[in-house]
Coordinates of C-alpha atoms in Angstrom, one line a residue:
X19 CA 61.7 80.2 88.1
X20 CA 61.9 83.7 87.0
X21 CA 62.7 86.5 89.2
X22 CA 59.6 87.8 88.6
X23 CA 57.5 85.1 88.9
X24 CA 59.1 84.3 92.0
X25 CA 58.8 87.9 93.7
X26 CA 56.2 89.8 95.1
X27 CA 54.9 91.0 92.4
X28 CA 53.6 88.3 91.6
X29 CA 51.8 88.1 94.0
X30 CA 48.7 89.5 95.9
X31 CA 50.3 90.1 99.3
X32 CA 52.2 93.2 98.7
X33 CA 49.3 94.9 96.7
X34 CA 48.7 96.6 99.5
X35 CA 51.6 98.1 100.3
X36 CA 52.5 98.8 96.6
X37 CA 49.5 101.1 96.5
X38 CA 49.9 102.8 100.1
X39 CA 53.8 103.5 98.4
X40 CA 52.7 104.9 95.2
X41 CA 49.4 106.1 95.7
X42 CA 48.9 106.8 99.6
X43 CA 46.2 109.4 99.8
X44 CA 43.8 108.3 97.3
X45 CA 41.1 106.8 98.3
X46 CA 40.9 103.2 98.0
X47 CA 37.8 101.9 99.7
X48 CA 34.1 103.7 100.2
X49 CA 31.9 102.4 102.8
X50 CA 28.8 103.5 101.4
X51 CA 26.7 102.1 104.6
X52 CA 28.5 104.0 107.2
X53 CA 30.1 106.7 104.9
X54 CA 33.6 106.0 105.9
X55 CA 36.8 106.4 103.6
X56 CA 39.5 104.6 103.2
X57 CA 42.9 105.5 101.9
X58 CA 45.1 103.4 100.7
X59 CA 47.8 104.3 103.4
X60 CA 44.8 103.9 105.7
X61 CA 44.1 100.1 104.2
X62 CA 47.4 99.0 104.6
X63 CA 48.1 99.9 108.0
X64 CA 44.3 98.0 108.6
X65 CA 45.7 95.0 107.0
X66 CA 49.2 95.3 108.9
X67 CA 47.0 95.2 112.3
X68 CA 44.7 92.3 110.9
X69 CA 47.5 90.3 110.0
X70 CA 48.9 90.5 113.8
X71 CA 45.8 89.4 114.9
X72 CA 45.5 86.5 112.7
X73 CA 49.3 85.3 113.6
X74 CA 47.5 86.0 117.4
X75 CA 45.6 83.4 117.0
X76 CA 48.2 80.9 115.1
X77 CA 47.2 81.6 111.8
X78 CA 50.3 80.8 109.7
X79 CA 51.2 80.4 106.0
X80 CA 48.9 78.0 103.9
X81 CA 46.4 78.2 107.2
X82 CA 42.6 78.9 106.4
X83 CA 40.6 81.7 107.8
X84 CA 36.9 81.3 107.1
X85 CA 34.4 84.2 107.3
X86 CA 30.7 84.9 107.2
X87 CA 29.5 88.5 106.8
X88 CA 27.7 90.7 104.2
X89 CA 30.5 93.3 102.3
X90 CA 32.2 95.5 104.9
X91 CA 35.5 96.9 105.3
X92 CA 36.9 93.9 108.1
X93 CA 36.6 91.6 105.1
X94 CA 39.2 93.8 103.0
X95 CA 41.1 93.8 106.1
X96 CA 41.0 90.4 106.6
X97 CA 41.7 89.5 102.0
X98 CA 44.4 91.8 102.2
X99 CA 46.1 90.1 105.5
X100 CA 46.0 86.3 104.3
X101 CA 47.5 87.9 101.3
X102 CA 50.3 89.3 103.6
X103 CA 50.5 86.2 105.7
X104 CA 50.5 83.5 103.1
X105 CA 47.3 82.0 104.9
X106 CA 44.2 81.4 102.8
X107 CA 40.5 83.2 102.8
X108 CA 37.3 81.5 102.7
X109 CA 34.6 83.8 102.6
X110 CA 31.2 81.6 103.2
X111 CA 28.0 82.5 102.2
X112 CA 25.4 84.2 104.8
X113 CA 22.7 82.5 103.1
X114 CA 23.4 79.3 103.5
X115 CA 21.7 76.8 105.8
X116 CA 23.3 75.6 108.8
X117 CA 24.0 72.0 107.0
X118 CA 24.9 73.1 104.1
X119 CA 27.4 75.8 105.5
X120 CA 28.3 72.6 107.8
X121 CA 29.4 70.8 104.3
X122 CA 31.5 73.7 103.6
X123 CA 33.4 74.1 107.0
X124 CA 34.1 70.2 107.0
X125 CA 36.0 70.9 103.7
X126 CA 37.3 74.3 104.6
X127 CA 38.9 73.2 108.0
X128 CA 39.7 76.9 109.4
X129 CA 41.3 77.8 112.0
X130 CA 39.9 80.8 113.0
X131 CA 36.1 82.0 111.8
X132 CA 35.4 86.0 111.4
X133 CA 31.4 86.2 111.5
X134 CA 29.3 89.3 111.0
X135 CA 26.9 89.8 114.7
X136 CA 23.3 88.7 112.4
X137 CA 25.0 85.2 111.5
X138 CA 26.5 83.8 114.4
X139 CA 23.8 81.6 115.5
X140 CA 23.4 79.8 112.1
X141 CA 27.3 79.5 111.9
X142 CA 27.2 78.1 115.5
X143 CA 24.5 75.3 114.3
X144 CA 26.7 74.1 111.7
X145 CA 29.8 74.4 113.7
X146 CA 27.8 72.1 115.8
X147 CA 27.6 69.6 113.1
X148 CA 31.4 69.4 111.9
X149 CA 35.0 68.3 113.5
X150 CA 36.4 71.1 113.0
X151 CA 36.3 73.6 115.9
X152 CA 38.4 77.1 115.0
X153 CA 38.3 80.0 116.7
X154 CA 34.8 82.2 116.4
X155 CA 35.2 85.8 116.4
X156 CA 32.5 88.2 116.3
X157 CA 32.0 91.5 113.7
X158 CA 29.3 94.0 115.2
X159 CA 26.7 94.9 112.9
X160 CA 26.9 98.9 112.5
X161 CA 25.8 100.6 115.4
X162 CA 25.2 96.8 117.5
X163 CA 26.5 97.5 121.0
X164 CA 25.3 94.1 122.2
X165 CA 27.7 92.6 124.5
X166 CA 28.3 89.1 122.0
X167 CA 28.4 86.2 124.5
X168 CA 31.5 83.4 124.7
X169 CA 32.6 85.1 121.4
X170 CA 36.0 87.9 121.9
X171 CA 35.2 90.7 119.1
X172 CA 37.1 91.6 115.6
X173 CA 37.1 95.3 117.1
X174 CA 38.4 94.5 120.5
X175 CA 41.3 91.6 119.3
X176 CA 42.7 94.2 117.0
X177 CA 46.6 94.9 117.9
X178 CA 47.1 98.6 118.2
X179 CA 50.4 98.6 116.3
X180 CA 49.9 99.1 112.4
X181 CA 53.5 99.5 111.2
X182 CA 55.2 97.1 108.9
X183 CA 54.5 93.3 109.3
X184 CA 57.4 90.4 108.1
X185 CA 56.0 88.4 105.2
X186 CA 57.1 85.0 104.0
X187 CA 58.0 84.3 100.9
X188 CA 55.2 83.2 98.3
X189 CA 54.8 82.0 95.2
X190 CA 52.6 82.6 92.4
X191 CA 50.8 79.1 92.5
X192 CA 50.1 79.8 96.4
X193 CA 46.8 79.4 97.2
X194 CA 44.8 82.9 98.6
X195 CA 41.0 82.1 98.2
X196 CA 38.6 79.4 98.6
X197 CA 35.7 80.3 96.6
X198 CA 32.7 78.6 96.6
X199 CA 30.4 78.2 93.3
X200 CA 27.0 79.2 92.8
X201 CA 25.3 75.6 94.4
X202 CA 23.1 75.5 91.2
X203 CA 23.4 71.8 92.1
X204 CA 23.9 70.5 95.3
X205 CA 26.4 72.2 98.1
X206 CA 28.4 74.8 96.3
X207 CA 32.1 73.2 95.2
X208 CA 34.9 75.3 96.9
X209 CA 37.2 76.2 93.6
X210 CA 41.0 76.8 95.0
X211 CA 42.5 80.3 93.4
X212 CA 46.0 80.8 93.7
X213 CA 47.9 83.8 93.6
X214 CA 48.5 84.0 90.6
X215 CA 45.2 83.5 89.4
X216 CA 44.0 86.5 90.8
X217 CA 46.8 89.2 89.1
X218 CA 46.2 87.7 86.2
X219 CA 42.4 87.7 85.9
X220 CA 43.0 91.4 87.3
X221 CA 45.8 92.1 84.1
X222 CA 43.6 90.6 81.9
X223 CA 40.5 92.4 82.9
X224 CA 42.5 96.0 83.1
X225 CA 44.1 95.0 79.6
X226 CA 40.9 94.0 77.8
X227 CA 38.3 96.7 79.1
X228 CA 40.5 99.7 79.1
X229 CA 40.5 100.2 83.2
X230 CA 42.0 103.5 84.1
X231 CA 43.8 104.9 87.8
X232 CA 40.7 107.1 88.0
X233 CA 38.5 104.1 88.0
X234 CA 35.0 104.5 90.8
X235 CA 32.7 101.1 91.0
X236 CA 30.2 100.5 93.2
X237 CA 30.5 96.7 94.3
X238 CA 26.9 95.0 93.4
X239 CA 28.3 91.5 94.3
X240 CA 29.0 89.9 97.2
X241 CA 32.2 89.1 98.8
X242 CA 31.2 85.7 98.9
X243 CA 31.6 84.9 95.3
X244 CA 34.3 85.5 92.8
X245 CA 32.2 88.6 91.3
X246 CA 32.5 90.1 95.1
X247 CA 36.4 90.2 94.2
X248 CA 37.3 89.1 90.7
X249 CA 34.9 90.9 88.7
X250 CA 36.1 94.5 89.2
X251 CA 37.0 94.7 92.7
X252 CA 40.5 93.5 92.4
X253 CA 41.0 94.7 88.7
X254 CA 40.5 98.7 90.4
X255 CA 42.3 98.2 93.1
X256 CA 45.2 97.3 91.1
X257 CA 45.0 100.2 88.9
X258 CA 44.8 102.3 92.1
X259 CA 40.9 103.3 91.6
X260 CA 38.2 103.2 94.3
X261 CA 36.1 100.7 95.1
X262 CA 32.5 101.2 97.0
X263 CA 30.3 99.0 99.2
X264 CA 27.4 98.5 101.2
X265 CA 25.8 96.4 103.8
X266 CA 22.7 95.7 101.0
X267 CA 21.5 96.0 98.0
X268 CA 18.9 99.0 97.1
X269 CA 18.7 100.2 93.4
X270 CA 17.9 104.1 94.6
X271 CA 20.8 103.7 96.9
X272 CA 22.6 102.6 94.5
X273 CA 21.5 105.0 91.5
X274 CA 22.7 107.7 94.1
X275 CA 26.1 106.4 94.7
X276 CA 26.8 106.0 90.8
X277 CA 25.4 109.5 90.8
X278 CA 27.2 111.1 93.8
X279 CA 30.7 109.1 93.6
X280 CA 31.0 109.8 90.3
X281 CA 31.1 105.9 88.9
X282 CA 33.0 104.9 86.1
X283 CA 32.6 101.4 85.9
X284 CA 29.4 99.1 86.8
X285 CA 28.8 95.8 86.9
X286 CA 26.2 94.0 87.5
X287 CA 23.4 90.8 87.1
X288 CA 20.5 91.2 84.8
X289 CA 18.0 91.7 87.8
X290 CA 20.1 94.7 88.9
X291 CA 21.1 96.5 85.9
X292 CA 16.6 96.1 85.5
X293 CA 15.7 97.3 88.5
X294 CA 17.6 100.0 88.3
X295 CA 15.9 100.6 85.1
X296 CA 12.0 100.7 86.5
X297 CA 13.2 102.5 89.1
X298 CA 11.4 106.0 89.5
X299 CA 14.8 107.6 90.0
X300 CA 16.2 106.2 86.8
X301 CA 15.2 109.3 84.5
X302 CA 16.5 111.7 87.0
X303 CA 19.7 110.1 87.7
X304 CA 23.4 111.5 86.4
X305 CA 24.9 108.7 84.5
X306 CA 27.2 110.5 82.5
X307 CA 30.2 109.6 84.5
X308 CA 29.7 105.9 83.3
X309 CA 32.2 104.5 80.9
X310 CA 32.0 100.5 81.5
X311 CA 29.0 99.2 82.2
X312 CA 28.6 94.8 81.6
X313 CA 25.8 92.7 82.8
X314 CA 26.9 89.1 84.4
X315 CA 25.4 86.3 85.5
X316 CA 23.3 85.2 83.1
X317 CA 21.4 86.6 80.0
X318 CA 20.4 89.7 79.8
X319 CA 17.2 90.7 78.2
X320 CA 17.3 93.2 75.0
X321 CA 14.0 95.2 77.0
X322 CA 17.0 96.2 79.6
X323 CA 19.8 96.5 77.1
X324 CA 17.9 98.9 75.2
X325 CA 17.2 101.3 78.6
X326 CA 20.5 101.4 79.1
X327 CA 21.4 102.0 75.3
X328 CA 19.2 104.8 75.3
X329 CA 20.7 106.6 78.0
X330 CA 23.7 106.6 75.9
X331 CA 25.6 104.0 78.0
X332 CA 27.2 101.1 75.9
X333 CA 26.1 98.5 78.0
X334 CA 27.6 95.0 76.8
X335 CA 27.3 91.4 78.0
X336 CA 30.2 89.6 79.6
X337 CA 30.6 85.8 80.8
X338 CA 33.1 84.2 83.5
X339 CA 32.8 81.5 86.3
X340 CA 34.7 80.8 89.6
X341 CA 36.7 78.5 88.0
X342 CA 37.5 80.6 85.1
X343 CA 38.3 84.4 85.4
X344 CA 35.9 85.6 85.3
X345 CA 36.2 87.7 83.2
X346 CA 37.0 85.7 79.8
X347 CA 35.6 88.2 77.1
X348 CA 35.5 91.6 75.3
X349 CA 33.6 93.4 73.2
X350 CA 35.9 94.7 70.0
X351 CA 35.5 98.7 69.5
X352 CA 33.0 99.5 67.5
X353 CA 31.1 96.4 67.8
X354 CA 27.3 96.0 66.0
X355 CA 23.9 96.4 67.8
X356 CA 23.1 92.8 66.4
X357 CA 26.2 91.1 68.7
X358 CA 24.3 92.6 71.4
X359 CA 23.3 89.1 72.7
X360 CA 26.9 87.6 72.5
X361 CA 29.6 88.0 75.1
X362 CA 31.9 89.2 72.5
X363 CA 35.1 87.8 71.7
X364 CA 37.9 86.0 74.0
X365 CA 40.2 88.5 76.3
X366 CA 43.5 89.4 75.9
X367 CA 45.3 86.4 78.0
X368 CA 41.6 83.8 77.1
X369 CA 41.6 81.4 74.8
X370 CA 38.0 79.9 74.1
X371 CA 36.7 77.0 71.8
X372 CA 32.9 75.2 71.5
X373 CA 33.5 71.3 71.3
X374 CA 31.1 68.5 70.8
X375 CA 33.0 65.6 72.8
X376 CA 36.1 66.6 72.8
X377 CA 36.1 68.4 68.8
X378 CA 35.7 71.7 67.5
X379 CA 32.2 72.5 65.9
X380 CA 31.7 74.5 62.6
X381 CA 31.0 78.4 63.3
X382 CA 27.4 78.4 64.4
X383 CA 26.9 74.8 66.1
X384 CA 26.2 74.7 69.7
X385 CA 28.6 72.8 71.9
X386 CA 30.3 72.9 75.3
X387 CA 32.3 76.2 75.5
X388 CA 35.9 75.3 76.9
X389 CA 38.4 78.2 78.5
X390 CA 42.0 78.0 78.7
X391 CA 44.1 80.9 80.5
X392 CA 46.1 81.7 83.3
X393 CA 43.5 83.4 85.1
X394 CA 41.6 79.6 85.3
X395 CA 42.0 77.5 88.9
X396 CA 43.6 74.5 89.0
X397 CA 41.3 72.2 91.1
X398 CA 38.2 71.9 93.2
X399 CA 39.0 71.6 97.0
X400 CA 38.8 67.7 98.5
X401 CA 37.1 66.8 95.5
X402 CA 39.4 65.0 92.6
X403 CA 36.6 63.9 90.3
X404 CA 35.2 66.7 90.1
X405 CA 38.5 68.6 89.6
X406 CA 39.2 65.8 86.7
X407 CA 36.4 66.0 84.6
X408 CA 36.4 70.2 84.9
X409 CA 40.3 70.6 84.9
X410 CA 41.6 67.3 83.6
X411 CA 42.0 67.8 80.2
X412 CA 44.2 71.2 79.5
X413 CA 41.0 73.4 79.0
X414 CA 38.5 74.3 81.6
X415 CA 35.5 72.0 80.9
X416 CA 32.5 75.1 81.9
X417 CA 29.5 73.1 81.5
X418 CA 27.6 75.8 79.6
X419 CA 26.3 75.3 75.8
X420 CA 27.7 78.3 73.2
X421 CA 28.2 78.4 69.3
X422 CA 30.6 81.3 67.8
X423 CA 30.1 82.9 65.0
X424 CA 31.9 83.3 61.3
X425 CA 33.2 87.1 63.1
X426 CA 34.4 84.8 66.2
X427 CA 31.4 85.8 68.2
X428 CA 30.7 83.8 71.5
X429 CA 27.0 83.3 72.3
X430 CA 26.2 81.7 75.5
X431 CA 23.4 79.1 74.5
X432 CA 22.8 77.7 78.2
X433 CA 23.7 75.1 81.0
X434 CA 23.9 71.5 79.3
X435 CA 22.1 70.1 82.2
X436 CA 19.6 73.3 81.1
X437 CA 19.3 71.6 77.5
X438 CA 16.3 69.0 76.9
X439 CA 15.3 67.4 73.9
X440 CA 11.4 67.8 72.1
X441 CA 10.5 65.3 69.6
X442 CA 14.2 64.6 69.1
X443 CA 15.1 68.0 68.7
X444 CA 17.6 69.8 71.3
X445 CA 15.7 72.8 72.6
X446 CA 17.6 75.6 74.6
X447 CA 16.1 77.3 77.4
X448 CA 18.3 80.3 77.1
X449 CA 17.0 80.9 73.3
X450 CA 13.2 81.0 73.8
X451 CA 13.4 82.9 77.1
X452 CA 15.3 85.5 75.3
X453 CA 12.2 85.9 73.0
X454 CA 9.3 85.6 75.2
X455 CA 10.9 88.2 78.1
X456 CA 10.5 90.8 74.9
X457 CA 7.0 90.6 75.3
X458 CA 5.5 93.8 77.5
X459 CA 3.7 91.2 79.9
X460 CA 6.5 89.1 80.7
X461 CA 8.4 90.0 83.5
X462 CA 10.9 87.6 84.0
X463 CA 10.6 83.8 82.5
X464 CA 12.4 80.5 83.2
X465 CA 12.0 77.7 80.9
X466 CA 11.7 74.2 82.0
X467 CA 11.5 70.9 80.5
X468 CA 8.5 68.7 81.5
X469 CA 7.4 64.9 80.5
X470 CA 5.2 64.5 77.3
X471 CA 3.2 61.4 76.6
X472 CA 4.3 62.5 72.6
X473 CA 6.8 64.3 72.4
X474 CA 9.3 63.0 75.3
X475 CA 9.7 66.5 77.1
X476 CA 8.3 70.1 75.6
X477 CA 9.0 73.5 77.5
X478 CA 6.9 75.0 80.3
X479 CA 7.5 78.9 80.7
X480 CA 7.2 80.4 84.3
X481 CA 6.5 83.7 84.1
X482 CA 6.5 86.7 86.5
X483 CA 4.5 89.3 85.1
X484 CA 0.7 89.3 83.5
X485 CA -1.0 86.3 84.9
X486 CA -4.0 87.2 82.4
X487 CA -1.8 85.7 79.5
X488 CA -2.7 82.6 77.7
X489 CA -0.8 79.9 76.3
X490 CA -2.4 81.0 73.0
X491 CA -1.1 84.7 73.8
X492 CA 2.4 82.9 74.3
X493 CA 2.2 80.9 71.1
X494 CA 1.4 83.5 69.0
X495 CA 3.8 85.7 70.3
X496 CA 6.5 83.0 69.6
X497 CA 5.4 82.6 65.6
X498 CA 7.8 83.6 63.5
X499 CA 10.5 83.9 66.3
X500 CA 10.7 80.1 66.9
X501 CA 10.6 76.4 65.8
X502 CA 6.8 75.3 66.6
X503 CA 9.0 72.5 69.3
X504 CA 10.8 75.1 71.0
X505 CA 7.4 77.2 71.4
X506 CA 6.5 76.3 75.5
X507 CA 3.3 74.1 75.6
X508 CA 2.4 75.2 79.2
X509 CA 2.7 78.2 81.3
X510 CA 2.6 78.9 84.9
X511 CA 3.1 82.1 87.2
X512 CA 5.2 82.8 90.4
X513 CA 4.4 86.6 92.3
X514 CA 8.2 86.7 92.3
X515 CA 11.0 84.3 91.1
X516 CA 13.0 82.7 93.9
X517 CA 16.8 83.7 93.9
X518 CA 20.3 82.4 94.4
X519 CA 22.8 85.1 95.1
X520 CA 22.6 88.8 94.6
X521 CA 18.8 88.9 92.5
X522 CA 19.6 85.8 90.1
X523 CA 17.5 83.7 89.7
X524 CA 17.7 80.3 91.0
X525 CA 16.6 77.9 88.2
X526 CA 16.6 74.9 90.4
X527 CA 14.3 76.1 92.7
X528 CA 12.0 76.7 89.5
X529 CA 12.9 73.5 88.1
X530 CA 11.9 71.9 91.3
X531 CA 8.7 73.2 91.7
X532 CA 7.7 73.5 88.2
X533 CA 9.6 71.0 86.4
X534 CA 7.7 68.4 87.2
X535 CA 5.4 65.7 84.7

């Protein structure tokens, strides 16, 4: 290898103390929940002591430390020490149940467990459950002075020293983070990102939406998911910006941060970027300091495009998984209003194709979008089918449905396990949702197949919204717009859709209830 793909730049572990060399006194971190700063001088020396704590407890190089907490600033201490040490993250998510987060630590195997004060008991239940038997250390919720039983505290195990700490050599195609994916069937798969992974989804972002050293973005994902590091959080910190967080998620809280820190970039999933549009602060709010704003996650509706469009923010769609980037496209400059409902085209460093087993389609088919970079993952932790069939073949395999354009547009069409078929004709959930949420009644809508005596399946629209509506209502709404077999033959109504992850929504859950004959 290279020099430089053998040296530290290369890798994560001396971002740190790149940025407390160059850039020492800017401010790195925002704790929006307690409103404490963070410099970056200030963030290495906190990762220097975290990464004597983890060698305390005999966490070495290629070693797995596991944690369970909502975003706070001991998890950047603890991201930026298994950089440092070589070891490996695995941030778990608080929601999960105690069996399924039981699944998850029999794969992750840590040695040593960080857990926020609130989750202890649940991680205790499915440490019950499981072989493995690390070390449990406890995080205080803010202003928790409860004295936390058979469990020595992050606070109180911290070394005092915070100089310099010896790192081993890495390379790129070391592993850093375990992150898990979104569970939309079954336990979430723990995707393995390497080192080189992450600066290169973090180039590729800075390169292909124009980051800047002067970059502010309030973090609206959790640290849990790729989107809690890879979708801007990493990407600022290595142009030197600043990053801010919070315990939870509140859309006036967090119209007042974007306000009173001065944010430059924000992104977000659909729900969010809406709610922050009904909210009653919305009109009143300074958004002028906004210069990249991108909805991920899913589709987002033209109703909440349009708010945003109108308060002169260029608000475009983007597209990524944990296996993949995430961030895979880009708007061009100067792009038209009718690409709105594309995710552009692919990134700098992103190649992209549709195929229909294995083959290109023509410009305007639908098939299975494929990724190749990079910035993709290699393989799925403990699991080599499944690594196989979504890494096997050169390109990453993503699962979803998308057609491209004659411009080289990408459209995201749907999940293929989304897609059913009416009367013999494929019908895409993702399509007539995006019509039917432009009606002033609707809500929110999910789409599901159900069993037809006829036709074989035909849609069913859940809606959250205007429970006077009609099927009738629906139908004509949908004349003109869509095929007759793509127009839903039943609707039902939830007071609120059920979620998965930061406010999206969990389709499985609605599939499950609703999906039925």
């Amino acid at each position: 290898m290279s020099e430089f793909t053998d040296g530290p730049q290369a890798w994560v572990g001396a971002w740190s103390e790149k940025r407390a060399a160059l850039t020492p006194d800017r401010v790195g971190l925002v704790d929006a929940t307690t409103g404490q700063r963070y410099t970056y001088a200030a963030l290495d020396r906190r990762a220097n002591r975290a990464s004597r704590l983890l060698r305390s407890h005999g966490v070495e190089r290629g070693d797995r430390v596991a944690v369970v907490s909502r975003n706070r600033p001991e998890v950047v201490d603890l991201f930026l020490a298994t950089a440092k040490t070589g070891s490996v993250l695995a941030p778990l998510s608080h929601r999960l149940a105690p069996p399924e987060l039981a699944e998850l630590l029999g794969r992750v195997d840590p040695t040593l467990m960080v857990v926020e004060t609130p989750f202890l008991e649940e991680t205790r239940a499915a440490l019950a459950d499981v072989e493995t038997a690390p070390t449990v250390m406890a995080v205080e919720t803010d202003g928790d002075e409860t004295v936390i039983a058979d469990a020595p505290t992050y606070t109180d195990e911290l070394p005092d020293y915070d100089g310099a700490v010896e790192t081993p050599t890495l390379a790129p195609d070391d592993t850093h983070l375990l992150l898990h994916t979104g569970g939309s069937t079954g336990t979430p798969k723990e995707t393995v990102l390497s080192h080189r992974t992450l600066v290169w989804n973090s180039l590729n972002t800075i390169a292909s939406w124009g980051l800047r050293d002067d970059d502010v973005t309030p973090l609206t994902f959790p640290m849990f998911h790729t989107g809690g590091w890879n979708v801007v959080t990493l990407p600022v910190w290595h142009m030197g910006g600043t990053v801010v967080l919070a315990r939870e998620f509140d859309p006036g809280q967090l119209l007042a941060t974007v306000e009173r820190a001065g944010a430059t970039v924000l992104v977000a999933v659909p729900a969010v970027l809406r709610m922050l549009t009904d909210h009653d602060d919305w009109d009143e709010t300074t958004l002028s300091t906004l210069r990249v704003v991108k909805s991920g996650g899913g589709p987002c509706r033209q109703s909440v495009m349009e708010s945003w469009w109108a308060r002169g923010i260029d608000l475009t769609q983007g597209y990524g998984l944990t296996e993949c980037g995430p961030n895979n496209f880009a708007m061009p400059d100067g792009w038209p209003r009718e690409k709105a409902e594309t995710v552009g085209k692919p990134a700098m460093h992103v190649d992209a194709r549709v195929v229909d087993g294995g083959d290109p389609v023509e410009p305007g088919a639908v098939g299975e979008l494929q990724l190749r970079s990079p910035h993709a993952a290699s393989r799925y932790l403990a699991n080599d089918a499944e690594s196989e069939s979504t890494f096997g073949g050169g390109w990453v395999s993503t699962g979803d449905l998308a057609s491209v354009d004659a411009e080289g547009y990408y459209r995201i069409e749907g999940r293929k396990k989304d897609m059913f078929v009416s009367g013999g004709e494929n019908v895409y959930p993702s399509e007539v949702e995006s019509v039917l949420s432009a009606h002033e009644g609707i809500h929110e809508v999910v789409v599901v197949p159900v069993v037809d005596d006829q036709w074989g399946e035909v849609g069913r629209a859940v809606v959250e919204g205007d429970e006077s509506l009609t099927l009738a209502d629906i139908e004509t709404f949908c004349e003109g717009k869509l095929a007759r077999y793509k127009i839903p033959n039943d609707v039902a109504f939830v007071d609120e859709m059920p979620t998965a992850g930061p406010e999206k929504i969990d389709r499985q859950a609605v599939a499950e209830r609703f999906g039925e004959g």
